[in-house]
Amino acid sequence: MTVFNTRIRRIARRALAALAAVACTMSLAACGADESGKIRIGIKFDQPGLGFKKSGTYVGFDVDVAKYVAKKLGYSEDEIVWKEAPSKQREAMLQNGDVDMILATYSITDERKNAVSFAGPYFVAGQDLLVRKDDHSINGPEDLNGKRLCSVTGSTSAATVKEKFASEVQLMEQPGYAECATALFSGIVDAVTTDDIILAGLASASRGKLRVVGQPFTQEYYGVGIKKGDTALAKKINAAITEMIKDGSWERAIADNTEGTSYTPNAEYNPPKPTEGEK
């Protein structure tokens, strides 16, 4: 009888192990106890003022919006699992179920909506310029002829300036915005271009040495990336963003994360009305 019971227990353990393996293939969260019952949110780890990993913590405007939304969905801050969401991997992360949502300066576009859905927008950015604080020769993209302009590899921001505003601008690419800011500090380039709120984060981190020109010339609607077709989740996220704007938390989050820059969002488009993804 003892031998029989031992065999039964072995068979039961093997069956449980097989069931666990199946669960892992069906749900990423089921594979790790640390993610069970938590919400997984993708953010940038390297964008000051928006999504930045700092000494094991996460700070920035995108982070603040994500925390607010998560709370309204029923999750406390210690029930959030932060995951790095590089630009090129965002769609795949949502499609594969690696994250539940992404807030990572993720512009809503028709092309991206073929692969994923969005809630929001929670912010409308505009392409702008970052310059040295004491440089007043650049007041808009049309002033960049003969100047050196930095943007991140793979970005279309600098090409937009060259095609539409300053055909004689000299373009320089760097792997990240921090490298562009360093090139600006040292005088290697005369300006950096990308979305204004990203530039404001860099300016805030520069301790007053850099400034945003404040003449945005495009519109980028930042959305919360979610799995395609999840209208129920989109409605809940939109309700949370609406509440964040209404109670003043949205405005405070922008002020806190762009402190010292005199940055203000384009009032023509902000705060936005979040209705995306509900149909």
mmCIF file of C-alpha atoms in Angstrom:
data_model
loop_
_atom_site.group_PDB
_atom_site.id
_atom_site.type_symbol
_atom_site.label_atom_id
_atom_site.label_comp_id
_atom_site.label_asym_id
_atom_site.label_seq_id
_atom_site.Cartn_x
_atom_site.Cartn_y
_atom_site.Cartn_z
ATOM 1 C CA MET A 1 0.000 0.000 0.000
ATOM 2 C CA THR A 2 2.887 2.397 0.778
ATOM 3 C CA VAL A 3 4.531 1.809 -2.627
ATOM 4 C CA PHE A 4 1.161 2.358 -4.338
ATOM 5 C CA ASN A 5 0.605 5.660 -2.469
ATOM 6 C CA THR A 6 4.102 6.847 -3.374
ATOM 7 C CA ARG A 7 3.443 6.177 -7.061
ATOM 8 C CA ILE A 8 0.141 8.054 -6.863
ATOM 9 C CA ARG A 9 1.853 11.064 -5.312
ATOM 10 C CA ARG A 10 4.530 11.059 -8.034
ATOM 11 C CA ILE A 11 1.869 10.936 -10.748
ATOM 12 C CA ALA A 12 -0.026 13.797 -9.085
ATOM 13 C CA ARG A 13 3.112 15.945 -8.866
ATOM 14 C CA ARG A 14 3.867 15.362 -12.558
ATOM 15 C CA ALA A 15 0.291 16.276 -13.476
ATOM 16 C CA LEU A 16 0.484 19.508 -11.465
ATOM 17 C CA ALA A 17 3.817 20.391 -13.073
ATOM 18 C CA ALA A 18 2.322 19.850 -16.519
ATOM 19 C CA LEU A 19 -0.667 22.038 -15.671
ATOM 20 C CA ALA A 20 1.671 24.785 -14.423
ATOM 21 C CA ALA A 21 3.643 24.639 -17.664
ATOM 22 C CA VAL A 22 0.434 25.020 -19.675
ATOM 23 C CA ALA A 23 -0.607 27.965 -17.507
ATOM 24 C CA CYS A 24 2.741 29.640 -18.165
ATOM 25 C CA THR A 25 2.310 29.382 -21.912
ATOM 26 C CA MET A 26 -1.194 30.855 -21.684
ATOM 27 C CA SER A 27 -0.482 33.699 -19.260
ATOM 28 C CA LEU A 28 2.808 35.414 -18.568
ATOM 29 C CA ALA A 29 1.583 36.621 -15.192
ATOM 30 C CA ALA A 30 0.862 33.047 -14.121
ATOM 31 C CA CYS A 31 4.545 32.116 -14.534
ATOM 32 C CA GLY A 32 5.804 34.373 -11.770
ATOM 33 C CA ALA A 33 4.273 34.742 -8.352
ATOM 34 C CA ASP A 34 5.662 38.290 -8.189
ATOM 35 C CA GLU A 35 3.317 39.321 -11.043
ATOM 36 C CA SER A 36 0.243 37.433 -9.894
ATOM 37 C CA GLY A 37 -2.609 39.809 -9.143
ATOM 38 C CA LYS A 38 -0.600 42.792 -10.349
ATOM 39 C CA ILE A 39 -0.822 45.121 -13.331
ATOM 40 C CA ARG A 40 2.087 45.225 -15.780
ATOM 41 C CA ILE A 41 2.759 48.666 -17.272
ATOM 42 C CA GLY A 42 5.297 49.514 -19.952
ATOM 43 C CA ILE A 43 7.151 52.842 -19.692
ATOM 44 C CA LYS A 44 10.396 54.377 -20.885
ATOM 45 C CA PHE A 45 13.310 54.004 -18.475
ATOM 46 C CA ASP A 46 15.539 56.685 -20.038
ATOM 47 C CA GLN A 47 13.406 59.802 -20.552
ATOM 48 C CA PRO A 48 13.825 62.390 -17.781
ATOM 49 C CA GLY A 49 10.514 64.016 -16.877
ATOM 50 C CA LEU A 50 8.433 61.255 -18.483
ATOM 51 C CA GLY A 51 9.615 57.749 -17.743
ATOM 52 C CA PHE A 52 12.896 57.423 -15.913
ATOM 53 C CA LYS A 53 14.366 54.642 -13.782
ATOM 54 C CA LYS A 54 16.210 56.227 -10.868
ATOM 55 C CA SER A 55 17.827 54.194 -8.083
ATOM 56 C CA GLY A 56 15.248 51.417 -8.382
ATOM 57 C CA THR A 57 12.289 53.804 -8.524
ATOM 58 C CA TYR A 58 10.349 55.190 -11.471
ATOM 59 C CA VAL A 59 9.547 58.855 -11.979
ATOM 60 C CA GLY A 60 8.041 61.118 -14.630
ATOM 61 C CA PHE A 61 4.773 62.359 -16.058
ATOM 62 C CA ASP A 62 3.978 59.069 -17.814
ATOM 63 C CA VAL A 63 4.666 57.286 -14.526
ATOM 64 C CA ASP A 64 2.341 59.623 -12.611
ATOM 65 C CA VAL A 65 -0.463 59.105 -15.135
ATOM 66 C CA ALA A 66 0.084 55.346 -15.017
ATOM 67 C CA LYS A 67 -0.082 55.301 -11.197
ATOM 68 C CA TYR A 68 -3.309 57.331 -11.227
ATOM 69 C CA VAL A 69 -4.932 55.074 -13.823
ATOM 70 C CA ALA A 70 -3.794 51.927 -12.014
ATOM 71 C CA LYS A 71 -5.286 53.202 -8.742
ATOM 72 C CA LYS A 72 -8.632 53.845 -10.430
ATOM 73 C CA LEU A 73 -8.482 50.306 -11.828
ATOM 74 C CA GLY A 74 -8.034 48.971 -8.292
ATOM 75 C CA TYR A 75 -4.248 48.559 -8.046
ATOM 76 C CA SER A 76 -1.998 50.123 -5.417
ATOM 77 C CA GLU A 77 1.492 51.335 -6.322
ATOM 78 C CA ASP A 78 3.108 48.168 -4.961
ATOM 79 C CA GLU A 79 0.855 46.140 -7.265
ATOM 80 C CA ILE A 80 2.399 47.709 -10.382
ATOM 81 C CA VAL A 81 5.098 45.826 -12.276
ATOM 82 C CA TRP A 82 7.074 48.341 -14.360
ATOM 83 C CA LYS A 83 8.505 47.075 -17.642
ATOM 84 C CA GLU A 84 10.789 48.889 -20.050
ATOM 85 C CA ALA A 85 9.020 49.565 -23.344
ATOM 86 C CA PRO A 86 11.490 50.620 -26.066
ATOM 87 C CA SER A 87 9.776 52.316 -29.000
ATOM 88 C CA LYS A 88 10.376 49.491 -31.474
ATOM 89 C CA GLN A 89 9.012 46.828 -29.108
ATOM 90 C CA ARG A 90 5.766 48.432 -27.933
ATOM 91 C CA GLU A 91 3.352 46.749 -30.337
ATOM 92 C CA ALA A 92 4.929 43.332 -29.812
ATOM 93 C CA MET A 93 4.795 43.686 -26.016
ATOM 94 C CA LEU A 94 1.040 44.312 -26.147
ATOM 95 C CA GLN A 95 0.359 41.620 -28.723
ATOM 96 C CA ASN A 96 2.378 39.021 -26.785
ATOM 97 C CA GLY A 97 0.719 39.879 -23.466
ATOM 98 C CA ASP A 98 3.977 41.001 -21.850
ATOM 99 C CA VAL A 99 2.207 44.098 -20.484
ATOM 100 C CA ASP A 100 -1.364 45.163 -19.804
ATOM 101 C CA MET A 101 -0.846 48.747 -20.967
ATOM 102 C CA ILE A 102 1.883 51.077 -22.180
ATOM 103 C CA LEU A 103 2.443 54.748 -21.344
ATOM 104 C CA ALA A 104 5.674 55.672 -23.096
ATOM 105 C CA THR A 105 5.231 58.827 -25.196
ATOM 106 C CA TYR A 106 3.188 56.503 -27.429
ATOM 107 C CA SER A 107 1.596 58.607 -30.180
ATOM 108 C CA ILE A 108 -1.796 57.472 -31.481
ATOM 109 C CA THR A 109 -1.511 56.776 -35.212
ATOM 110 C CA ASP A 110 -3.667 54.933 -37.740
ATOM 111 C CA GLU A 111 -0.773 52.638 -38.607
ATOM 112 C CA ARG A 112 -0.288 51.562 -34.993
ATOM 113 C CA LYS A 113 -4.026 51.013 -34.571
ATOM 114 C CA ASN A 114 -3.750 48.171 -37.090
ATOM 115 C CA ALA A 115 -1.827 46.243 -34.431
ATOM 116 C CA VAL A 116 -2.997 47.606 -31.061
ATOM 117 C CA SER A 117 -5.666 49.832 -29.550
ATOM 118 C CA PHE A 118 -5.337 53.011 -27.527
ATOM 119 C CA ALA A 119 -7.094 54.822 -24.726
ATOM 120 C CA GLY A 120 -6.655 58.544 -24.192
ATOM 121 C CA PRO A 121 -5.114 60.777 -25.278
ATOM 122 C CA TYR A 122 -3.743 61.906 -21.924
ATOM 123 C CA PHE A 123 -1.469 64.568 -23.422
ATOM 124 C CA VAL A 124 -0.929 66.386 -26.717
ATOM 125 C CA ALA A 125 2.723 67.148 -27.339
ATOM 126 C CA GLY A 126 4.217 69.252 -30.108
ATOM 127 C CA GLN A 127 7.606 69.002 -31.789
ATOM 128 C CA ASP A 128 9.832 71.807 -30.530
ATOM 129 C CA LEU A 129 13.479 72.763 -30.069
ATOM 130 C CA LEU A 130 15.879 72.614 -27.121
ATOM 131 C CA VAL A 131 18.735 75.142 -27.082
ATOM 132 C CA ARG A 132 21.318 76.498 -24.666
ATOM 133 C CA LYS A 133 19.749 78.952 -22.244
ATOM 134 C CA ASP A 134 21.851 81.907 -23.399
ATOM 135 C CA ASP A 135 21.326 81.255 -27.138
ATOM 136 C CA HIS A 136 18.609 83.561 -28.455
ATOM 137 C CA SER A 137 19.459 83.189 -32.138
ATOM 138 C CA ILE A 138 17.090 80.215 -32.472
ATOM 139 C CA ASN A 139 13.424 81.012 -31.904
ATOM 140 C CA GLY A 140 11.816 78.486 -34.228
ATOM 141 C CA PRO A 141 12.666 75.799 -36.804
ATOM 142 C CA GLU A 142 13.096 78.378 -39.597
ATOM 143 C CA ASP A 143 16.165 79.740 -37.737
ATOM 144 C CA LEU A 144 18.124 76.498 -38.155
ATOM 145 C CA ASN A 145 19.649 77.058 -41.600
ATOM 146 C CA GLY A 146 23.401 76.612 -41.228
ATOM 147 C CA LYS A 147 22.935 75.278 -37.679
ATOM 148 C CA ARG A 148 23.577 71.765 -36.352
ATOM 149 C CA LEU A 149 20.498 69.876 -35.160
ATOM 150 C CA CYS A 150 20.486 66.661 -33.103
ATOM 151 C CA SER A 151 17.813 64.001 -33.003
ATOM 152 C CA VAL A 152 17.648 60.339 -31.984
ATOM 153 C CA THR A 153 18.472 57.608 -34.472
ATOM 154 C CA GLY A 154 15.302 56.408 -36.199
ATOM 155 C CA SER A 155 13.332 59.547 -35.359
ATOM 156 C CA THR A 156 11.671 61.558 -38.130
ATOM 157 C CA SER A 157 11.809 64.806 -36.116
ATOM 158 C CA ALA A 158 14.969 66.255 -37.670
ATOM 159 C CA ALA A 159 13.900 65.226 -41.177
ATOM 160 C CA THR A 160 10.649 67.140 -40.651
ATOM 161 C CA VAL A 161 12.634 70.289 -39.830
ATOM 162 C CA LYS A 162 14.873 69.891 -42.885
ATOM 163 C CA GLU A 163 11.984 69.174 -45.270
ATOM 164 C CA LYS A 164 9.560 71.842 -44.063
ATOM 165 C CA PHE A 165 11.494 74.655 -42.386
ATOM 166 C CA ALA A 166 15.272 74.758 -42.884
ATOM 167 C CA SER A 167 16.694 72.946 -45.907
ATOM 168 C CA GLU A 168 20.283 73.934 -45.025
ATOM 169 C CA VAL A 169 20.257 72.576 -41.464
ATOM 170 C CA GLN A 170 22.993 70.054 -40.634
ATOM 171 C CA LEU A 171 21.598 66.898 -39.066
ATOM 172 C CA MET A 172 23.298 64.769 -36.428
ATOM 173 C CA GLU A 173 21.930 61.552 -34.911
ATOM 174 C CA GLN A 174 22.606 60.120 -31.461
ATOM 175 C CA PRO A 175 21.363 56.860 -29.894
ATOM 176 C CA GLY A 176 19.413 58.661 -27.142
ATOM 177 C CA TYR A 177 18.161 62.057 -26.000
ATOM 178 C CA ALA A 178 20.706 62.202 -23.178
ATOM 179 C CA GLU A 179 23.490 62.008 -25.777
ATOM 180 C CA CYS A 180 21.843 64.801 -27.775
ATOM 181 C CA ALA A 181 21.660 66.939 -24.630
ATOM 182 C CA THR A 182 25.358 66.273 -23.947
ATOM 183 C CA ALA A 183 26.211 67.336 -27.515
ATOM 184 C CA LEU A 184 24.207 70.512 -26.948
ATOM 185 C CA PHE A 185 25.974 71.236 -23.642
ATOM 186 C CA SER A 186 29.388 70.889 -25.262
ATOM 187 C CA GLY A 187 28.578 72.994 -28.330
ATOM 188 C CA ILE A 188 28.796 70.131 -30.834
ATOM 189 C CA VAL A 189 25.218 70.914 -31.919
ATOM 190 C CA ASP A 190 23.100 74.055 -31.691
ATOM 191 C CA ALA A 191 19.707 72.491 -30.971
ATOM 192 C CA VAL A 192 17.871 69.251 -30.213
ATOM 193 C CA THR A 193 14.436 68.425 -31.578
ATOM 194 C CA THR A 194 11.665 66.079 -30.469
ATOM 195 C CA ASP A 195 8.355 66.419 -28.596
ATOM 196 C CA ASP A 196 8.203 69.467 -26.329
ATOM 197 C CA ILE A 197 7.467 67.608 -23.101
ATOM 198 C CA ILE A 198 10.477 65.331 -23.677
ATOM 199 C CA LEU A 199 12.618 68.420 -24.198
ATOM 200 C CA ALA A 200 11.145 69.968 -21.042
ATOM 201 C CA GLY A 201 12.235 66.904 -19.076
ATOM 202 C CA LEU A 202 15.775 67.269 -20.439
ATOM 203 C CA ALA A 203 15.750 70.984 -19.626
ATOM 204 C CA SER A 204 14.595 70.275 -16.081
ATOM 205 C CA ALA A 205 17.436 67.784 -15.621
ATOM 206 C CA SER A 206 19.956 70.350 -16.949
ATOM 207 C CA ARG A 207 19.525 72.607 -13.889
ATOM 208 C CA GLY A 208 18.806 75.720 -15.891
ATOM 209 C CA LYS A 209 21.469 75.324 -18.591
ATOM 210 C CA LEU A 210 19.032 74.435 -21.386
ATOM 211 C CA ARG A 211 15.642 75.819 -22.405
ATOM 212 C CA VAL A 212 12.744 74.842 -24.627
ATOM 213 C CA VAL A 213 12.090 77.422 -27.366
ATOM 214 C CA GLY A 214 8.333 77.108 -26.837
ATOM 215 C CA GLN A 215 7.125 77.241 -30.441
ATOM 216 C CA PRO A 216 5.673 73.760 -31.149
ATOM 217 C CA PHE A 217 5.070 73.034 -34.813
ATOM 218 C CA THR A 218 3.369 69.596 -34.826
ATOM 219 C CA GLN A 219 0.833 67.719 -32.688
ATOM 220 C CA GLU A 220 1.458 64.304 -31.138
ATOM 221 C CA TYR A 221 -1.458 62.696 -29.296
ATOM 222 C CA TYR A 222 -0.050 60.486 -26.516
ATOM 223 C CA GLY A 223 -2.241 57.461 -25.849
ATOM 224 C CA VAL A 224 -2.291 54.498 -23.490
ATOM 225 C CA GLY A 225 -1.471 51.442 -25.570
ATOM 226 C CA ILE A 226 -3.662 48.408 -24.851
ATOM 227 C CA LYS A 227 -4.466 45.090 -26.495
ATOM 228 C CA LYS A 228 -6.369 45.510 -29.737
ATOM 229 C CA GLY A 229 -10.139 45.639 -29.370
ATOM 230 C CA ASP A 230 -10.329 45.977 -25.570
ATOM 231 C CA THR A 231 -13.010 48.678 -25.514
ATOM 232 C CA ALA A 232 -14.007 47.926 -21.915
ATOM 233 C CA LEU A 233 -10.514 48.695 -20.638
ATOM 234 C CA ALA A 234 -10.297 51.807 -22.844
ATOM 235 C CA LYS A 235 -13.469 53.193 -21.256
ATOM 236 C CA LYS A 236 -12.099 52.641 -17.741
ATOM 237 C CA ILE A 237 -8.761 54.264 -18.588
ATOM 238 C CA ASN A 238 -10.475 57.230 -20.237
ATOM 239 C CA ALA A 239 -12.656 57.728 -17.166
ATOM 240 C CA ALA A 240 -9.524 57.730 -14.977
ATOM 241 C CA ILE A 241 -7.727 60.273 -17.190
ATOM 242 C CA THR A 242 -10.821 62.499 -17.186
ATOM 243 C CA GLU A 243 -10.884 62.382 -13.388
ATOM 244 C CA MET A 244 -7.145 63.119 -13.196
ATOM 245 C CA ILE A 245 -7.643 66.251 -15.301
ATOM 246 C CA LYS A 246 -10.723 67.296 -13.324
ATOM 247 C CA ASP A 247 -9.191 67.012 -9.846
ATOM 248 C CA GLY A 248 -5.991 68.891 -10.749
ATOM 249 C CA SER A 249 -3.619 65.917 -10.520
ATOM 250 C CA TRP A 250 -2.826 66.084 -14.245
ATOM 251 C CA GLU A 251 -1.703 69.716 -14.082
ATOM 252 C CA ARG A 252 0.325 69.102 -10.910
ATOM 253 C CA ALA A 253 2.080 66.136 -12.517
ATOM 254 C CA ILE A 254 3.190 68.266 -15.462
ATOM 255 C CA ALA A 255 4.419 71.054 -13.178
ATOM 256 C CA ASP A 256 6.318 68.631 -10.916
ATOM 257 C CA ASN A 257 8.078 66.906 -13.805
ATOM 258 C CA THR A 258 9.086 70.053 -15.698
ATOM 259 C CA GLU A 259 10.057 72.122 -12.649
ATOM 260 C CA GLY A 260 12.404 75.006 -13.343
ATOM 261 C CA THR A 261 11.734 75.198 -17.091
ATOM 262 C CA SER A 262 8.728 77.564 -17.303
ATOM 263 C CA TYR A 263 7.203 74.935 -19.596
ATOM 264 C CA THR A 264 3.464 75.020 -20.228
ATOM 265 C CA PRO A 265 1.575 72.634 -22.524
ATOM 266 C CA ASN A 266 0.013 73.998 -25.694
ATOM 267 C CA ALA A 267 -3.324 75.309 -24.377
ATOM 268 C CA GLU A 268 -4.939 74.913 -27.791
ATOM 269 C CA TYR A 269 -4.817 71.131 -27.405
ATOM 270 C CA ASN A 270 -4.383 70.548 -23.658
ATOM 271 C CA PRO A 271 -5.802 69.160 -21.555
ATOM 272 C CA PRO A 272 -7.175 66.689 -24.113
ATOM 273 C CA LYS A 273 -10.513 64.905 -24.132
ATOM 274 C CA PRO A 274 -9.886 61.157 -23.749
ATOM 275 C CA THR A 275 -12.361 59.245 -25.938
ATOM 276 C CA GLU A 276 -10.050 56.999 -27.970
ATOM 277 C CA GLY A 277 -10.713 53.262 -28.155
ATOM 278 C CA GLU A 278 -14.282 53.234 -26.872
ATOM 279 C CA LYS A 279 -15.880 52.033 -30.137
#
